[in-house]
Coordinates of C-alpha atoms in Angstrom, one line a residue:
X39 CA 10.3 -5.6 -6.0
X40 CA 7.6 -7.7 -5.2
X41 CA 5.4 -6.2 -1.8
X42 CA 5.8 -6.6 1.8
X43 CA 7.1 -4.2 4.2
X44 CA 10.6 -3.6 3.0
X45 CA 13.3 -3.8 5.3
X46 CA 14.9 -0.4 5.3
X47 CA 17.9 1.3 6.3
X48 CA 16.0 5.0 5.7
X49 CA 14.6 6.6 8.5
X50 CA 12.5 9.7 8.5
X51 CA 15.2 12.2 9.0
X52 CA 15.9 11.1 5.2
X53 CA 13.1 13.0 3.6
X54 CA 11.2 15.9 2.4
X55 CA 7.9 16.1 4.5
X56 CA 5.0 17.2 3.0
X57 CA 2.0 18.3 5.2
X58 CA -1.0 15.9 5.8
X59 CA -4.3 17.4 5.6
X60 CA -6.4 13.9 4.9
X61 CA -7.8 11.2 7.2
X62 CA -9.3 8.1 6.2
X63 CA -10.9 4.6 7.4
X64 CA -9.1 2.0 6.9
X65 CA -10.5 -1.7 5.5
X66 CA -8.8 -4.3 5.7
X67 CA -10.1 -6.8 2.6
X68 CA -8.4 -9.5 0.7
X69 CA -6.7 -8.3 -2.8
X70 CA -7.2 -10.2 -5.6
X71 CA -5.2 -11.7 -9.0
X72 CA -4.6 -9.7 -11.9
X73 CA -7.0 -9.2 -14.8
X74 CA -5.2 -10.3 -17.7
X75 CA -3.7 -8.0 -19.9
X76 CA -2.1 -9.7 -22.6
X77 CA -1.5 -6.2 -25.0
X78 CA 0.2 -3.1 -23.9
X79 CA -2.5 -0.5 -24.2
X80 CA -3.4 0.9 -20.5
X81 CA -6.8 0.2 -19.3
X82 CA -7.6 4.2 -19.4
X83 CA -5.8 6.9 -20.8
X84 CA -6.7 10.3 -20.0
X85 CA -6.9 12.8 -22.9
X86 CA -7.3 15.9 -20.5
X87 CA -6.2 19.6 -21.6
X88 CA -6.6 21.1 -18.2
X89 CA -4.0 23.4 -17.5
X90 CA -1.1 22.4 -15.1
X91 CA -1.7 23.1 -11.5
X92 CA 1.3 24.3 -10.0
X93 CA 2.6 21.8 -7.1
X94 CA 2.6 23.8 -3.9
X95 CA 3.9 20.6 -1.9
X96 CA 7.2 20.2 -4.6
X97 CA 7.7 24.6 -3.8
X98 CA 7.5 23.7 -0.2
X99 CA 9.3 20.3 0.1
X100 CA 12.7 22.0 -2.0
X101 CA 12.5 25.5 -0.9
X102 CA 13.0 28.1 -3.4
X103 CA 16.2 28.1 -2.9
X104 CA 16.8 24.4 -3.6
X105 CA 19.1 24.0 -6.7
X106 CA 18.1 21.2 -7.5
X107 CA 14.5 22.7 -7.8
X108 CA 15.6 24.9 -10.1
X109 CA 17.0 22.9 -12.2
X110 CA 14.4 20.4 -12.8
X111 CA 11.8 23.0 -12.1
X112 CA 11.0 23.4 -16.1
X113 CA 10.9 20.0 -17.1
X114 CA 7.7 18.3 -17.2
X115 CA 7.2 15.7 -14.3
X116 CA 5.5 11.7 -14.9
X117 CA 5.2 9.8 -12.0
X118 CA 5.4 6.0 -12.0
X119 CA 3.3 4.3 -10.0
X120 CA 4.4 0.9 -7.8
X121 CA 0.6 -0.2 -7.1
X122 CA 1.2 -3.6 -5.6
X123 CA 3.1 -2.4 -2.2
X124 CA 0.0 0.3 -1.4
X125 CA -2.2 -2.4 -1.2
X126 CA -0.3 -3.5 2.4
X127 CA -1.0 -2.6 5.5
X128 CA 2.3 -4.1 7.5
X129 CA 2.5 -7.0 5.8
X130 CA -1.5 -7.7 5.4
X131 CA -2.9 -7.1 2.4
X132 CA -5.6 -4.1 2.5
X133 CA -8.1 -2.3 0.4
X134 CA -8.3 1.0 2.6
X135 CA -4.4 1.3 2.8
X136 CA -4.2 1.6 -1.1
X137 CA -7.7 4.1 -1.1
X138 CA -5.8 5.8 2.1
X139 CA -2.3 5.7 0.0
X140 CA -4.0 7.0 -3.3
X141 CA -5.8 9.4 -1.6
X142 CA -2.8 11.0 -0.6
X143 CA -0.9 10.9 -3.8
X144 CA -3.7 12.3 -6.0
X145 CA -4.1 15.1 -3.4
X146 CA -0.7 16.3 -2.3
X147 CA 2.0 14.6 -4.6
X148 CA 1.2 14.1 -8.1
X149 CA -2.4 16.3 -8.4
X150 CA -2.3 16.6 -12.0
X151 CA 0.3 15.8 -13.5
X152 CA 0.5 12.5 -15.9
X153 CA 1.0 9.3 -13.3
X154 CA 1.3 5.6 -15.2
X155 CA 0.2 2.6 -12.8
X156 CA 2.2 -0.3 -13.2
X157 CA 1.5 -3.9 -11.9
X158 CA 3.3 -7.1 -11.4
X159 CA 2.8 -9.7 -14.0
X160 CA 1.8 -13.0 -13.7
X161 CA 5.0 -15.6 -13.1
X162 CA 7.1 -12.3 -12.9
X163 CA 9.6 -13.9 -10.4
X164 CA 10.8 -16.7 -12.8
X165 CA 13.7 -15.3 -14.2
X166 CA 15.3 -14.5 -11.2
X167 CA 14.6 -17.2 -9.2
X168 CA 16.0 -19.3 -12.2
X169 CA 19.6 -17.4 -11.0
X170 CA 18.7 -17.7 -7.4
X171 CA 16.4 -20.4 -5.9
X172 CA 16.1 -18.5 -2.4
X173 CA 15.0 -14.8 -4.3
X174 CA 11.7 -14.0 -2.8
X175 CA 11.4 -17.7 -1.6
X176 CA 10.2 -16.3 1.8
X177 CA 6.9 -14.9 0.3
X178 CA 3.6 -16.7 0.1
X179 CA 1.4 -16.1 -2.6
X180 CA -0.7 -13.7 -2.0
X181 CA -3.7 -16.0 -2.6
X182 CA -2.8 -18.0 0.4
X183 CA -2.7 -15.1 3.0
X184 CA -6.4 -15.3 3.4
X185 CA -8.0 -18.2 5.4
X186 CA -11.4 -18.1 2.6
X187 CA -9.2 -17.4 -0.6
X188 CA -10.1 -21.0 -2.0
X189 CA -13.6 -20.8 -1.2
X190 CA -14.1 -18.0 -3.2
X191 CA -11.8 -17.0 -5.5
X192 CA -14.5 -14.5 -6.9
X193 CA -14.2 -12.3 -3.8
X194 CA -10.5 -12.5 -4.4
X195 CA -11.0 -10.8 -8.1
X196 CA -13.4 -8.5 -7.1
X197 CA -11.2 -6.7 -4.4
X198 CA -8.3 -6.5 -7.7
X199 CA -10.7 -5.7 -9.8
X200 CA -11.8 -2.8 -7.7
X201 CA -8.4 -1.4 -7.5
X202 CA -8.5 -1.0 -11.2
X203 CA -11.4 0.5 -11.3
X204 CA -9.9 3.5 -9.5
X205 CA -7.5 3.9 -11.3
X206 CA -9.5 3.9 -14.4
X207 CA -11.9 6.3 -13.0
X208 CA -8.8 8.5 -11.7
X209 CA -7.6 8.9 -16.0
X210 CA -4.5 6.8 -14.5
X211 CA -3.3 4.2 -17.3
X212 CA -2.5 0.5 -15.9
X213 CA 0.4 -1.4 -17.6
X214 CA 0.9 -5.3 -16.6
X215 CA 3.8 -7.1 -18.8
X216 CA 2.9 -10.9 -18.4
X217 CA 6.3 -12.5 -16.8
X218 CA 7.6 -8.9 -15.7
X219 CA 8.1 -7.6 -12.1
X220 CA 6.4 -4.0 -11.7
X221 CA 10.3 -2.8 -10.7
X222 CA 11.1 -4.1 -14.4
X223 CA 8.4 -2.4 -16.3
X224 CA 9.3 0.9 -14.3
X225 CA 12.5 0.9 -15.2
X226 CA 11.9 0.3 -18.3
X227 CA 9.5 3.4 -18.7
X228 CA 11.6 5.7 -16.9
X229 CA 14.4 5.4 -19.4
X230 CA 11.7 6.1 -21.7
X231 CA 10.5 9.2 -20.2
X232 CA 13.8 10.5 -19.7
X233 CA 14.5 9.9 -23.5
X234 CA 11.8 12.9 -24.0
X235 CA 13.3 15.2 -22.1
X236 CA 10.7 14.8 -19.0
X237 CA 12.1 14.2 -15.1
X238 CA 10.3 11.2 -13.3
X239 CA 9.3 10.2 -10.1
X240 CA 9.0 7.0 -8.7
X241 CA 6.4 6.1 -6.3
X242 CA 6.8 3.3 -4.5
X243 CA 8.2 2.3 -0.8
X244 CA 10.8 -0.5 -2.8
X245 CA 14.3 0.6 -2.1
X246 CA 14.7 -1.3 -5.6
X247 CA 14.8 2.0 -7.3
X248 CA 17.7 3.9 -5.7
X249 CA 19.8 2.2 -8.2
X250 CA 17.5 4.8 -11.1
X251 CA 18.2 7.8 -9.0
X252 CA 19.8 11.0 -10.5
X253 CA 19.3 14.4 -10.9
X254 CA 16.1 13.5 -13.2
X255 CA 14.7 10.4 -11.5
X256 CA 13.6 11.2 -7.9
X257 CA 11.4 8.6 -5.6
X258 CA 8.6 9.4 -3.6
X259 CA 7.4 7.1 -0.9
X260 CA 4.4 6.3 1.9
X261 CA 5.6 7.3 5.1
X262 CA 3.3 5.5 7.7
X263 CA 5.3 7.3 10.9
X264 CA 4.5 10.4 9.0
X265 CA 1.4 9.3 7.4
X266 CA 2.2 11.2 4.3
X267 CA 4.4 10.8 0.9
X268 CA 7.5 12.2 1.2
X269 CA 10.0 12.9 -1.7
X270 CA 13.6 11.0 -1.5
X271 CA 16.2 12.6 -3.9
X272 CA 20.2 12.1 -4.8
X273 CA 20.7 14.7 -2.5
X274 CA 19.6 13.1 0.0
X275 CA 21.4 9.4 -0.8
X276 CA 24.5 10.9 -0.8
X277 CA 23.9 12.3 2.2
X278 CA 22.6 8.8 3.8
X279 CA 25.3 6.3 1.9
X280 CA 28.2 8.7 1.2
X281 CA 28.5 7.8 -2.5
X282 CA 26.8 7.7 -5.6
X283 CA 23.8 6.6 -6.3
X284 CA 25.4 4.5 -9.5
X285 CA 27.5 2.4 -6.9
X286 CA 23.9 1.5 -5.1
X287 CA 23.2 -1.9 -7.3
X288 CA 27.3 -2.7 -6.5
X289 CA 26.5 -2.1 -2.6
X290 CA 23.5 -4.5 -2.6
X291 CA 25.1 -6.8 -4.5
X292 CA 27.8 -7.6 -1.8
X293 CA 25.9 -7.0 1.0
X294 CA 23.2 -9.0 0.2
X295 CA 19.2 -8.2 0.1
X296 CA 17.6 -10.3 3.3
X297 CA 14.0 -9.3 2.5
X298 CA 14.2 -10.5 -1.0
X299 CA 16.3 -13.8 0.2
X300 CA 20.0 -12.6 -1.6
X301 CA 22.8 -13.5 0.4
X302 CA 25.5 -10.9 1.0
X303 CA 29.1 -11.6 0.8
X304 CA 29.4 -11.5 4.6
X305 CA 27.1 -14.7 4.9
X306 CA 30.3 -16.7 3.7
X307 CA 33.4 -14.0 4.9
X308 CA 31.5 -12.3 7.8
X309 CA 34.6 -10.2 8.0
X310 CA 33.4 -8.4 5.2
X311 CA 30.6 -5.8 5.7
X312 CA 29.7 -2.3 5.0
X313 CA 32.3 -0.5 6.0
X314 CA 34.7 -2.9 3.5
X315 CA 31.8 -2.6 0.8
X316 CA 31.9 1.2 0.6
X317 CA 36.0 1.4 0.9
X318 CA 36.0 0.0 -2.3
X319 CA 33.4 1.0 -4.4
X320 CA 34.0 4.4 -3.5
X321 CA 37.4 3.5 -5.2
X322 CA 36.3 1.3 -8.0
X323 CA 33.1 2.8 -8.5
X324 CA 31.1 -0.5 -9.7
X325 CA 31.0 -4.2 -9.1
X326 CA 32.6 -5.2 -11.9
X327 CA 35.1 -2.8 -11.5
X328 CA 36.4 -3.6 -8.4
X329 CA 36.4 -7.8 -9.5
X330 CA 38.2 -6.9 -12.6
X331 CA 40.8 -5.2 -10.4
X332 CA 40.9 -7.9 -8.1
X333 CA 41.3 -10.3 -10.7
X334 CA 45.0 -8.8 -11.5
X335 CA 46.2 -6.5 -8.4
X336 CA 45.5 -6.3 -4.9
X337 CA 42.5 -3.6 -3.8
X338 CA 42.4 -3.8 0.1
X339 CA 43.5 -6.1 2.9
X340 CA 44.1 -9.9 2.4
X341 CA 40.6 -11.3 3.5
X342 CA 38.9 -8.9 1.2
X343 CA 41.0 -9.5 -1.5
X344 CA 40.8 -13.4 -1.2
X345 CA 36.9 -13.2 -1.2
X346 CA 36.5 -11.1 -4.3
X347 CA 39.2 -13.4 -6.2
X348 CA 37.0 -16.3 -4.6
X349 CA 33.2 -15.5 -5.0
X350 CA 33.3 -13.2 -8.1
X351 CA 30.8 -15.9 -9.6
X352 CA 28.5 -15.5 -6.8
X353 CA 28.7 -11.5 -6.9
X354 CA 28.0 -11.6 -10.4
X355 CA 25.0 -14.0 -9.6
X356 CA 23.8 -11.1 -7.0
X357 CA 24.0 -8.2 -10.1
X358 CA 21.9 -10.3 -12.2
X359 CA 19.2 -11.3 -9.8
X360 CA 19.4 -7.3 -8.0
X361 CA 19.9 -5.3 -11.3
X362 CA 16.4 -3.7 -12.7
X363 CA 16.4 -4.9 -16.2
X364 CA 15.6 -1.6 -18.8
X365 CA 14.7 -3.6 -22.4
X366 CA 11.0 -4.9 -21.3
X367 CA 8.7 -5.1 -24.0
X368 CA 6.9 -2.0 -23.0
X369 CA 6.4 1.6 -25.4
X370 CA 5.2 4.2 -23.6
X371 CA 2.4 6.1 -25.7
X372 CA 2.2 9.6 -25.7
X373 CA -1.6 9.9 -24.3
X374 CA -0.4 8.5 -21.3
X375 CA 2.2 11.9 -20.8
X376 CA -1.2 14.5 -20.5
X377 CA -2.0 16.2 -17.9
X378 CA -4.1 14.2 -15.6
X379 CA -7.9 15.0 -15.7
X380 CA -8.4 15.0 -11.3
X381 CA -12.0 16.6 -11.3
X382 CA -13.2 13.0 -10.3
X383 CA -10.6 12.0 -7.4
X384 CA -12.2 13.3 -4.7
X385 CA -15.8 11.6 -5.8
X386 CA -14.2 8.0 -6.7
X387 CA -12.5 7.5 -3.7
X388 CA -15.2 9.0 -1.8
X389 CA -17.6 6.6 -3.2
X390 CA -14.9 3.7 -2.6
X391 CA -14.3 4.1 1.1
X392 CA -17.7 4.6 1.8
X393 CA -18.6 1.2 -0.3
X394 CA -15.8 -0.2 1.9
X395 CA -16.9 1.0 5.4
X396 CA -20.7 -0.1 4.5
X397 CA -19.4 -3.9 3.2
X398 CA -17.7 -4.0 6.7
X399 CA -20.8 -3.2 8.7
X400 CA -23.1 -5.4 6.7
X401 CA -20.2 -8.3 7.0
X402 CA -20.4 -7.3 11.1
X403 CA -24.5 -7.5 11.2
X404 CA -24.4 -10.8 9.1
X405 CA -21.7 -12.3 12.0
X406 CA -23.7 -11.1 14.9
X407 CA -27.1 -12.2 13.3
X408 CA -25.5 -15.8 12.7
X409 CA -24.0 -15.8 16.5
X410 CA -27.0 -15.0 17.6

């Protein structure tokens, strides 16, 4: 949900590659709060009528072979866009990761096809950490990672503010939901999308979204070892977990989420793990499932058994801190499904990383000078 390097169970042989042709400096600069945006009109729509480009990097990534390509290939594809965890280098906030990141995404994933930003809103933890002190309790405000932020909280809106400008100038619209996590809102639009007959894609590194994933809803994700963005898909969840993706929410929900400070069930019956967790979902099929069962017959061995009888409450605590929630107050508008207009990408972030590379050297003259 919220952004720092996710802890991850993927590893690279888990994904499509897609070839890299790009390079880019990289700027590390503090990022900044949120411009409010009380309504839910984006910042910029695009109202292109460009002609679809075909994307070479989808043909290449499936094979034309793929089934599943050929399925989906007919339906119209929206991306949704995680912004917040491109910002991160690692764990430090950085301009030239999310120009590097975007870079990338305008060039080889999405190109032009309709892509909707989405952005955390402002107290957008509450409700969860309402249920569940400890969720996300690990994470400093991102104001606080920089040594100057309370000098200059100017700088800090500036660098946020540029961000949004890229977009803008991109024809990507932004949507912020005051009190709404980004993983909210995106769930909330995908449902939406899907309601119109469209497939989506998810962009973002936030393992969040495998519980959205079907044969419509694919993710698409920064792979630093790879330096690329390579496509995840239900084919290849079942082949990593073994079971469906509808049983992913149930999974994380008894083994706990350590980045994001949930406590498995194995932190009070350490007896009880993965192997146990995927026994009996792949019986049971959900959560609440499996306690209902519990509640009247025996599912598995004793110890298993006595902990799902004991700790339903807590489970149940886990699905409603874990669960995306679907029913924000966000309507997608039809503007924001046209083809994206991409005849400026390559100037905008040209133009940024340049602005970027010559703030660093001036900053670097203005030290030395002073040293001097």
């Amino acid at each position: 949900m919220e952004i720092q390097k996710a802890r991850s169970t993927m590893t690279p042989r888990h994904f499509h590659s897609i070839p890299n042709y790009t390079d880019h400096l990289v700027l590390v600069c503090p990022q900044h709060t949120l411009i409010q945006q009380r309504n839910l009109r984006p910042l910029f729509c695009s109202h292109s009528v460009q002609p679809v480009v075909q994307d070479p990097v989808m043909q290449e990534s499936f094979g034309k072979e793929s089934h599943y390509y050929k399925n989906t290939g007919r339906k119209k594809r929206v991306f949704l866009l995680d912004v917040n965890p491109i910002c991160y280098k690692g764990n430090v906030p950085s301009l030239q990761s999310f120009a590097h990141w975007i870079s990338l995404f305008f060039s080889q994933v999405s190109l032009t096809d309709p892509v909707i930003a989405v952005i955390d809103g402002e107290r957008g933890n509450e409700y969860r950490r309402q249920l569940l002190p400890s969720y996300k309790a690990k994470r400093r405000k991102y104001w606080h990672q920089f040594p100057d932020a309370g000098k200059s909280r100017s700088t800090f809106e500036k660098s946020h503010r540029l961000i949004l400008d890229i977009l803008q100038n991109c024809n990507v619209p932004v949507v912020k939901i005051e009190s709404h996590e980004a993983d909210d809102v995106i769930a909330t639009l995908v449902e939406q999308v899907l309601q119109r007959g469209h497939r989506v894609v998810v962009a973002s590194p936030d393992k969040d979204f495998k519980q959205l994933i079907s044969d419509d809803v694919q993710i698409v994700m920064p792979v630093p070892e790879f330096n690329r963005w390579s496509f995840y898909t239900l084919k290849h969840y079942v082949a990593q977990y073994n079971c469906d993706p509808m049983s992913d929410l149930s999974l994380r929900c008894l083994l706990g989420d350590e980045v994001d400070g949930v406590p498995g069930i194995q932190h009070v019956v350490p007896g009880f793990g993965r192997k146990t967790a995927l026994k009996l979902l792949k019986k049971h099929g959900t959560l609440e499932n499996l306690l209902n069962t519990a509640a009247v017959r025996s599912v598995g061995r004793q110890y298993a058994q006595d902990a799902l009888i004991k700790y339903a409450d807590y489970l149940r605590r886990n699905y409603e801190v874990l669960s995306l929630k679907r029913d924000v107050s966000v309507h997608i508008e039809e503007q924001w499904l046209n083809e994206r207009d991409a005849r400026n990408d390559s100037l905008v972030l040209s133009n940024f990383i340049t602005s970027m590379k010559d703030s660093r050297n001036l900053n670097f003259q203005c030290r030395h000078h002073s040293n001097g």
